[in-house]
Amino acid sequence: MPPVAQIVERCQQLFEDLQFNAVKQWKAAQPGRKAIGYMPVYVPCEIVHAAGMLPVGILGGGDALEVIQGDAYYQSYICRIPRSTIELGLTGRLDSLDGMLFPSICDVIRNLSGMWQLMFKDKYVRYIDVPQNYDDAVGGTFYRQEMQSLREDLGALRGAPISDAEINASIRAYNANRAAVRELYAYRAAKPWQAPTSEVYLLLRAGMVLPVEEHTALLREYLAATDQVPRPRRDNARVVINGSFCEQPPLALIKSIEMSGCYVVDDDFCLVTRWLLDDVPADGDPLEELSKAFLHRSATTAAKYDVRREDKGVFLLKQVKTRGAEGVVFAAPSFCDPALLERPMLQDVLGKHGVPYTAFKYAENTGQMAPIREQAGTFADSIKLWSAA
Ligand code: SF4
């Protein structure tokens, strides 16, 4: 098997493993190790890493998990990720985690953090609030306090305070990872036939369970390996996917969009890997630098507060322009308030700039791909017709 196929197969195995054996193996390698889960969209993993713990991205149960008990905890008109996450917890699949972090995304995740505290009383649980004011003296002070609390909690959990030097070392490790992910995204935008999004996605998912240093090495191995094997180039439409920042689409959906004639040149999957847009200085006050990066140099989703109406859509438009995209596919989870309420405002911005778009909804266990393939295929065809005109 060529090296690139071996890397993708390894990532696929990690992706399918709902028992989180990679986490168990990491913990077993050294007694006393701890792992901390976190939900989308972003948490400062550097602080978890600085405590010597493994940050583990929990992105729901996907399409392979049957939700039986989880349904009893939520009404039916709600997205699926909280129900499948509860199912993962109740069936013992998350027992290897010593704690869970619930970042501020929406009311669903906020409520899930409260339920987690009631259901798993022996585990560390924290709701991570993020600033909605981007002034360093206001939102920055608040966010630094949030991170300081997390730092103190994790220090207590490991039995020793976390030093600035430890966090700075972790910032360096994550800077290297972010640089590798940026390279991967730039490579895919330049040669999308060489780095299909179904593979890029699996690589990102591997980063949810592997130690960051190992993930960075894996990304670099993939980039070197895939460039060695020329693949056929197609006359596909170049699109950005938007709205998939929390509950993840099934892998088959990503493949269907690609098979329908689209090259995905940017997206908002697993945003924790790209939330901070550039290197965080690793030689100063680490919490201040992490705060500044969040406030002034981070990605934008519907889950992040926009202070001014005119800021709406700017990030997406930039993705379209810098990646040379010809259109946008809005793909969001059913009942996802943040993504679906934001969508008309983003569509309005795209419409004003003449960027074509199409839109649909999914659930992490959507099984019927034919309608999505037809819709995405028609969209790709129409782009090709318009560009030819
Ligand atoms: S999918 Fe949307 S509504 Fe559901 S938890 Fe995530 S952000 Fe909230």
PDB file of N, CA and C and ligand atoms in Angstrom, residues 79 81-82 105-106 108-109 245-247 333 335-338, ligand 1:
ATOM      1  N   CYS A  79     -30.452  19.463  17.609  1.00  0.00           N
ATOM      2  CA  CYS A  79     -29.406  18.785  16.843  1.00  0.00           C
ATOM      3  C   CYS A  79     -29.030  17.462  17.517  1.00  0.00           C
ATOM      4  N   ILE A  81     -25.803  16.161  18.128  1.00  0.00           N
ATOM      5  CA  ILE A  81     -24.519  15.992  18.827  1.00  0.00           C
ATOM      6  C   ILE A  81     -24.672  15.891  20.346  1.00  0.00           C
ATOM      7  N   PRO A  82     -25.569  16.628  21.014  1.00  0.00           N
ATOM      8  CA  PRO A  82     -25.650  16.442  22.474  1.00  0.00           C
ATOM      9  C   PRO A  82     -26.175  15.058  22.838  1.00  0.00           C
ATOM     10  N   ILE A 105     -20.712  27.817  22.882  1.00  0.00           N
ATOM     11  CA  ILE A 105     -21.124  27.825  21.467  1.00  0.00           C
ATOM     12  C   ILE A 105     -22.573  28.236  21.383  1.00  0.00           C
ATOM     13  N   CYS A 106     -23.398  27.559  22.187  1.00  0.00           N
ATOM     14  CA  CYS A 106     -24.843  27.767  22.097  1.00  0.00           C
ATOM     15  C   CYS A 106     -25.458  27.229  23.388  1.00  0.00           C
ATOM     16  N   VAL A 108     -27.373  24.773  23.795  1.00  0.00           N
ATOM     17  CA  VAL A 108     -27.373  23.308  23.858  1.00  0.00           C
ATOM     18  C   VAL A 108     -26.120  22.803  24.575  1.00  0.00           C
ATOM     19  N   ILE A 109     -24.981  23.355  24.162  1.00  0.00           N
ATOM     20  CA  ILE A 109     -23.719  22.920  24.772  1.00  0.00           C
ATOM     21  C   ILE A 109     -23.645  23.411  26.223  1.00  0.00           C
ATOM     22  N   PHE A 245     -19.324  23.659  11.697  1.00  0.00           N
ATOM     23  CA  PHE A 245     -18.295  23.870  12.723  1.00  0.00           C
ATOM     24  C   PHE A 245     -18.541  23.088  14.010  1.00  0.00           C
ATOM     25  N   CYS A 246     -19.748  22.542  14.199  1.00  0.00           N
ATOM     26  CA  CYS A 246     -20.003  21.841  15.465  1.00  0.00           C
ATOM     27  C   CYS A 246     -20.337  20.367  15.193  1.00  0.00           C
ATOM     28  N   GLU A 247     -21.615  20.049  15.091  1.00  0.00           N
ATOM     29  CA  GLU A 247     -21.952  18.662  14.721  1.00  0.00           C
ATOM     30  C   GLU A 247     -21.391  18.405  13.326  1.00  0.00           C
ATOM     31  N   PRO A 333     -25.905  21.512  10.446  1.00  0.00           N
ATOM     32  CA  PRO A 333     -26.735  20.495  11.085  1.00  0.00           C
ATOM     33  C   PRO A 333     -28.186  20.973  11.229  1.00  0.00           C
ATOM     34  N   PHE A 335     -31.467  21.913  12.967  1.00  0.00           N
ATOM     35  CA  PHE A 335     -31.758  22.513  14.279  1.00  0.00           C
ATOM     36  C   PHE A 335     -30.569  23.249  14.885  1.00  0.00           C
ATOM     37  N   CYS A 336     -29.543  23.521  14.087  1.00  0.00           N
ATOM     38  CA  CYS A 336     -28.396  24.262  14.647  1.00  0.00           C
ATOM     39  C   CYS A 336     -28.718  25.750  14.589  1.00  0.00           C
ATOM     40  N   ASP A 337     -29.161  26.288  15.702  1.00  0.00           N
ATOM     41  CA  ASP A 337     -29.554  27.705  15.728  1.00  0.00           C
ATOM     42  C   ASP A 337     -28.436  28.639  15.271  1.00  0.00           C
ATOM     43  N   PRO A 338     -27.223  28.517  15.834  1.00  0.00           N
ATOM     44  CA  PRO A 338     -26.190  29.471  15.412  1.00  0.00           C
ATOM     45  C   PRO A 338     -25.964  29.465  13.894  1.00  0.00           C
TER      46      PRO A 338
HETATM   47  S1  SF4 B   1     -24.845  21.721  16.252  1.00  0.00           S
HETATM   48 FE1  SF4 B   1     -25.367  23.889  16.525  1.00  0.00          FE
HETATM   49  S2  SF4 B   1     -27.121  23.908  17.947  1.00  0.00           S
HETATM   50 FE2  SF4 B   1     -26.169  21.884  18.075  1.00  0.00          FE
HETATM   51  S3  SF4 B   1     -24.750  22.023  19.785  1.00  0.00           S
HETATM   52 FE3  SF4 B   1     -23.609  22.540  17.958  1.00  0.00          FE
HETATM   53  S4  SF4 B   1     -23.706  24.783  17.721  1.00  0.00           S
HETATM   54 FE4  SF4 B   1     -25.285  24.131  19.197  1.00  0.00          FE
END
